[in-house]
JSON list of C-alpha atoms in Angstrom, two decimals:
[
{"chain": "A", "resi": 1, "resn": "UNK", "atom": "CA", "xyz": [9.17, -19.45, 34.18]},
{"chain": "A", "resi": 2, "resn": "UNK", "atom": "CA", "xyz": [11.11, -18.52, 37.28]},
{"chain": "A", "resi": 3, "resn": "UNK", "atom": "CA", "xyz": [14.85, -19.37, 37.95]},
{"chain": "A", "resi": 4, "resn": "UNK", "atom": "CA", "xyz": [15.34, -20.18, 41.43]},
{"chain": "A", "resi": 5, "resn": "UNK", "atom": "CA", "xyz": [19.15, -18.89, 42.64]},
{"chain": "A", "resi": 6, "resn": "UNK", "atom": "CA", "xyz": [20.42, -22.45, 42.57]},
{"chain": "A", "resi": 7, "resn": "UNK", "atom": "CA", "xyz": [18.95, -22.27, 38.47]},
{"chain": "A", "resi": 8, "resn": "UNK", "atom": "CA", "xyz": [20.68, -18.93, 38.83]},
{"chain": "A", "resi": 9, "resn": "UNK", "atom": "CA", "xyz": [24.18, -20.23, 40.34]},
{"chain": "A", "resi": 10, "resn": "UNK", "atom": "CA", "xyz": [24.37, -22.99, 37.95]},
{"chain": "A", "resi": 11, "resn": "UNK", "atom": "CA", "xyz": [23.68, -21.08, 34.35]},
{"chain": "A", "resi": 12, "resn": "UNK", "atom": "CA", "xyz": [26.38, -18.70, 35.88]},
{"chain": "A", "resi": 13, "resn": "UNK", "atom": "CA", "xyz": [28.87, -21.55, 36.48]},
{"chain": "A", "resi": 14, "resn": "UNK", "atom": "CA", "xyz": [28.60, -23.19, 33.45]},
{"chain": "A", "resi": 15, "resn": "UNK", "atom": "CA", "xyz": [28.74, -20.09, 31.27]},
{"chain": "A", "resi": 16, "resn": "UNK", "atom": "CA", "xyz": [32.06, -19.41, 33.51]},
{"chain": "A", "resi": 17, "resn": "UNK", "atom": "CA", "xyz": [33.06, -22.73, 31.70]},
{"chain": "A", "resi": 18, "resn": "UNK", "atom": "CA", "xyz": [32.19, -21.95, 28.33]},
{"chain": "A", "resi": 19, "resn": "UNK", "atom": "CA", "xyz": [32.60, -17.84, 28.10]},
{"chain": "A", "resi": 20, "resn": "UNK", "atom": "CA", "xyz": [36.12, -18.54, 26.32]},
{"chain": "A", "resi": 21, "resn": "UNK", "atom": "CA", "xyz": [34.66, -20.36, 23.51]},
{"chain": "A", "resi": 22, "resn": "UNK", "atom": "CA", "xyz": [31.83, -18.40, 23.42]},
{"chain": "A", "resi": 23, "resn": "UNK", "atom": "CA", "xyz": [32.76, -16.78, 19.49]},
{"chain": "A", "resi": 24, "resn": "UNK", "atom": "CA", "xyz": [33.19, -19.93, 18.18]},
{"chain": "A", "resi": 25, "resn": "UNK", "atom": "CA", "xyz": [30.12, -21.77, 19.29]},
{"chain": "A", "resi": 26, "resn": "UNK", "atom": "CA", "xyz": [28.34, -19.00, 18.00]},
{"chain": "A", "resi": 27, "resn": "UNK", "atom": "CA", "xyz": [29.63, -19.31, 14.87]},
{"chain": "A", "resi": 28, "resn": "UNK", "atom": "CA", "xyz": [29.09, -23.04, 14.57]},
{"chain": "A", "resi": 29, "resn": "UNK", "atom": "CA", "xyz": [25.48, -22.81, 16.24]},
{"chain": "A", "resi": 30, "resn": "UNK", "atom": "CA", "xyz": [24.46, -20.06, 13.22]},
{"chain": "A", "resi": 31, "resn": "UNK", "atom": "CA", "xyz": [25.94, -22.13, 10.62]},
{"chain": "A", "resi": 32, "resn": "UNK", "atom": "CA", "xyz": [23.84, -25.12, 12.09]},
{"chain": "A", "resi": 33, "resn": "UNK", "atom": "CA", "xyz": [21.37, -23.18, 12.19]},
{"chain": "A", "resi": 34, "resn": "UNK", "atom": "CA", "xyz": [21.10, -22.17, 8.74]},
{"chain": "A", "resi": 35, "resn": "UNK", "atom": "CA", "xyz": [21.52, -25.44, 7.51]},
{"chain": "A", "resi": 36, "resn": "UNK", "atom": "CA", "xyz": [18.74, -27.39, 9.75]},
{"chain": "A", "resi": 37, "resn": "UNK", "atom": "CA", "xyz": [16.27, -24.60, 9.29]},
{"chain": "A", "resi": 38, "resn": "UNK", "atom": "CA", "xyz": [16.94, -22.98, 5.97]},
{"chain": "A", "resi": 39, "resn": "UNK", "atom": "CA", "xyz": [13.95, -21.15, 6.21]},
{"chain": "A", "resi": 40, "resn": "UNK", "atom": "CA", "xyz": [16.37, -19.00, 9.13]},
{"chain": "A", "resi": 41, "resn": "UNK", "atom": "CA", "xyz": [17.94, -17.36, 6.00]},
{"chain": "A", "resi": 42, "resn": "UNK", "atom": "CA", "xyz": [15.36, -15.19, 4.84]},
{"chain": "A", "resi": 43, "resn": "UNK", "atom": "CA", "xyz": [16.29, -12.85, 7.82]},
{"chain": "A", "resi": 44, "resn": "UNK", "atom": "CA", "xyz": [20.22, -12.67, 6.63]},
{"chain": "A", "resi": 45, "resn": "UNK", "atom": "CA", "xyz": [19.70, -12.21, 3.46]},
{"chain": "A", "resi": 46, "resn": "UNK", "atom": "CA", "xyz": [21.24, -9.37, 3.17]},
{"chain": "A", "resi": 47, "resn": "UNK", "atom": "CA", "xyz": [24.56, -11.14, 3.71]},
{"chain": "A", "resi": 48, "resn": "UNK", "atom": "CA", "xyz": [26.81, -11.71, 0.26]},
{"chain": "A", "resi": 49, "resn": "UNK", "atom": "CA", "xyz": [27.99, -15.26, 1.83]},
{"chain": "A", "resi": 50, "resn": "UNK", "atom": "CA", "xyz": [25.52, -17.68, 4.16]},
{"chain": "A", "resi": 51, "resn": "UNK", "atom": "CA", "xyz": [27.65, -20.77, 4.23]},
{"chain": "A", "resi": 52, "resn": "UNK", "atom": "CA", "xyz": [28.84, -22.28, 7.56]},
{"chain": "A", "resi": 53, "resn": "UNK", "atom": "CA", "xyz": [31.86, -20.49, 8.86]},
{"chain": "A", "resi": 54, "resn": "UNK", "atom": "CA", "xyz": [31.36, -17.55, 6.13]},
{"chain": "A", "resi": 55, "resn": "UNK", "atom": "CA", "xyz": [32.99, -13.90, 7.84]},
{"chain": "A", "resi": 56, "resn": "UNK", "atom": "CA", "xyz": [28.83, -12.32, 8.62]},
{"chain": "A", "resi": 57, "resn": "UNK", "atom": "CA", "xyz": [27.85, -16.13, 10.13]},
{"chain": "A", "resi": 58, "resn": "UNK", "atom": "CA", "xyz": [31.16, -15.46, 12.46]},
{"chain": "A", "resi": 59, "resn": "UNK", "atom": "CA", "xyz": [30.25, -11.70, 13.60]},
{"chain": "A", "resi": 60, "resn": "UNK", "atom": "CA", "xyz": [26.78, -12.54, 13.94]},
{"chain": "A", "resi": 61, "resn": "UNK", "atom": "CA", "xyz": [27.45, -15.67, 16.12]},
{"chain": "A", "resi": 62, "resn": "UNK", "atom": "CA", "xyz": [29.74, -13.70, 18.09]},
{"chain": "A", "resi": 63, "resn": "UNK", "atom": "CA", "xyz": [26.70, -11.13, 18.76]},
{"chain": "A", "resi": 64, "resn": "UNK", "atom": "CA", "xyz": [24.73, -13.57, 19.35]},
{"chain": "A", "resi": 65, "resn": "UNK", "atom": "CA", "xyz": [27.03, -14.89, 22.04]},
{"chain": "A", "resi": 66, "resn": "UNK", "atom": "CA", "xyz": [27.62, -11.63, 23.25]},
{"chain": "A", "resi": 67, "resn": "UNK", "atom": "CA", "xyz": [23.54, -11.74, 23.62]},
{"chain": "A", "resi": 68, "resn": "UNK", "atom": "CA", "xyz": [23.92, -14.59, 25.91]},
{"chain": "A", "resi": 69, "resn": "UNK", "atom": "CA", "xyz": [26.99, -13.48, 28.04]},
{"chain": "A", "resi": 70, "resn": "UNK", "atom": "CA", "xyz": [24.54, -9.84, 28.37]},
{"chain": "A", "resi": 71, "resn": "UNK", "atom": "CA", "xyz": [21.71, -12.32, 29.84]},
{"chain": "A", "resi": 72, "resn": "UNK", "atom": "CA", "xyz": [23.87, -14.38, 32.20]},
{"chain": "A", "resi": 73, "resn": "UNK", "atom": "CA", "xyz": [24.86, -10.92, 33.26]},
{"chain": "A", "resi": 74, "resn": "UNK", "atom": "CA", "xyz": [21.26, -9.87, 33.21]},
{"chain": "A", "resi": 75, "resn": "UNK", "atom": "CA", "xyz": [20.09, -13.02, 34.74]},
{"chain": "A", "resi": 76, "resn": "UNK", "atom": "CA", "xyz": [18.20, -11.83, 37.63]},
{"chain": "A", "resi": 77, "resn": "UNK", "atom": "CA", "xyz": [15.78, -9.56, 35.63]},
{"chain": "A", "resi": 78, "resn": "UNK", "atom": "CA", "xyz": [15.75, -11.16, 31.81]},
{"chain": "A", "resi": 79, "resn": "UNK", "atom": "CA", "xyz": [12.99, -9.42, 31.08]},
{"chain": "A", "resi": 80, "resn": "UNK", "atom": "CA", "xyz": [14.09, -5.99, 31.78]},
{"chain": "A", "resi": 81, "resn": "UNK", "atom": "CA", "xyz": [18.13, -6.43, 30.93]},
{"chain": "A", "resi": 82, "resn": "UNK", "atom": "CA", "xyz": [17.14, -8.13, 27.14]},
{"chain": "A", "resi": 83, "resn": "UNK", "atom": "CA", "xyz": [13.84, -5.76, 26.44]},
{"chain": "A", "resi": 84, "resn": "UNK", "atom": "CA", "xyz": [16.09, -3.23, 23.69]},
{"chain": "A", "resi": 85, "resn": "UNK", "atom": "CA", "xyz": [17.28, -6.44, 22.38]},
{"chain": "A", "resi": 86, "resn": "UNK", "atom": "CA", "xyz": [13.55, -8.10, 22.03]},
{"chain": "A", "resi": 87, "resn": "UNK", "atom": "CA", "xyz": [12.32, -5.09, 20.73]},
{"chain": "A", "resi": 88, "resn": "UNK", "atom": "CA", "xyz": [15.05, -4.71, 17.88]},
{"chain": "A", "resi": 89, "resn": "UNK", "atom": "CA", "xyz": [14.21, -8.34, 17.02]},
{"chain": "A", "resi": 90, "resn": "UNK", "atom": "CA", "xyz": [10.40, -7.40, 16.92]},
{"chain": "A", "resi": 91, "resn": "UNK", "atom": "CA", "xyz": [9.86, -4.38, 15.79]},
{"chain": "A", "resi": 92, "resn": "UNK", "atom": "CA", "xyz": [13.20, -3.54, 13.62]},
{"chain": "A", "resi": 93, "resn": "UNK", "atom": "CA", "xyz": [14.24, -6.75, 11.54]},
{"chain": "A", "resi": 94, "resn": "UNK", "atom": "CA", "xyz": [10.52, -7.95, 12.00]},
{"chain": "A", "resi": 95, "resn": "UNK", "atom": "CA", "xyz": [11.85, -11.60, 13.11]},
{"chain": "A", "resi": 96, "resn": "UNK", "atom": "CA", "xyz": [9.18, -14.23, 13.31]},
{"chain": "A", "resi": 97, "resn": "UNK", "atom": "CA", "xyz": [8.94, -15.14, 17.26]},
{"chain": "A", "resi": 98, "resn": "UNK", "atom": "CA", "xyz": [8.77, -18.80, 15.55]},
{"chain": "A", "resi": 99, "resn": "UNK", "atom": "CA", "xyz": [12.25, -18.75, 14.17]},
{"chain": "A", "resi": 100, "resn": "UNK", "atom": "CA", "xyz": [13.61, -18.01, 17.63]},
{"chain": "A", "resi": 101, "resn": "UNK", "atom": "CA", "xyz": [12.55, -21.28, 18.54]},
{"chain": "A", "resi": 102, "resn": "UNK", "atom": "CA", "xyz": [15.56, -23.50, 16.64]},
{"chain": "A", "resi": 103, "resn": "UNK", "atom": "CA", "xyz": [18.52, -21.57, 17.96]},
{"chain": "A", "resi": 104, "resn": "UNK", "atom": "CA", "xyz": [18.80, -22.59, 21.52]},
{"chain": "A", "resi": 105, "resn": "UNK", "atom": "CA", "xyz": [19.20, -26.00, 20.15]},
{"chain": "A", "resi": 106, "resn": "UNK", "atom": "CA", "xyz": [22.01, -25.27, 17.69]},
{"chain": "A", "resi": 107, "resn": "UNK", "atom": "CA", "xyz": [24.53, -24.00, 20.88]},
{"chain": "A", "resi": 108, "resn": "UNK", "atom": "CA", "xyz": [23.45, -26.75, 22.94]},
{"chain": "A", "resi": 109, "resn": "UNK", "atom": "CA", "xyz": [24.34, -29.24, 19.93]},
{"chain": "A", "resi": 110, "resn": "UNK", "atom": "CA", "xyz": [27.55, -27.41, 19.24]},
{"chain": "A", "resi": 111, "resn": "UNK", "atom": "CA", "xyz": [28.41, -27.46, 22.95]},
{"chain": "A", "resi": 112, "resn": "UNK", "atom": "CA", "xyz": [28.01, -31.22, 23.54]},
{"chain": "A", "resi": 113, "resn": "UNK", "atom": "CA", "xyz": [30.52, -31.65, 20.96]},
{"chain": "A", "resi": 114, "resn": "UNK", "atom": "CA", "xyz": [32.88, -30.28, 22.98]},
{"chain": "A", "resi": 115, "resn": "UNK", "atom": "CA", "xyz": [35.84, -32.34, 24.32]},
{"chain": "A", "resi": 116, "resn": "UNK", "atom": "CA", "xyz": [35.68, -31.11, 27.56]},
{"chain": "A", "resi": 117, "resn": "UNK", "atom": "CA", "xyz": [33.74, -27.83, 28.79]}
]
């Protein structure tokens, strides 16, 4: 899939509008997470506490956030800027490809709950 610079201009321009929230959607998108798709938890669990809102659901949302503000950043050569990251995922923690699947819909959720963005 290709991003043309208008794609481009508007994933920059929303993130713009989001960025300040950015920790807590994370937070709220991995607790959804691990409640939709339980089967998610097998990859945490070395974490004492799993439940939504939980101190290692924050910090990991907010990496995962971080993640996202590094590919906005990145956004003109994904594959290239977020390789270390796939590769950690892959090859390190040994995450299913599969279970990357049901995240993007947990911020997207979380977001449209949002007042105003």
């Amino acid at each position: 899939m290709s991003l043309t610079a208008q794609d481009k201009g508007t994933v920059k321009a929303f993130w713009a509008k989001v960025v300040n929230k950015a920790e807590d959607i994370g937070a709220d998108a991995l607790s959804r997470m691990l409640v939709v798709y339980p089967q998610t938890k097998t990859y945490f669990a070395h974490w004492k506490d799993l439940n939504p809102g939980s101190a290692p659901v924050k910090k990991h949302g907010a990496t995962v956030m971080g993640g996202v503000a590094d590919a906005v950043a990145k956004i003109d050569d994904l594959t290239t800027g977020l390789l270390n990251l796939s590769e950690l995922h892959a090859f390190t923690f040994r995450v299913d490809p599969a279970n990357f699947k049901p995240f993007p819909e947990s911020p997207a959720v979380i977001i449209s709950t949002l007042s105003r963005v």
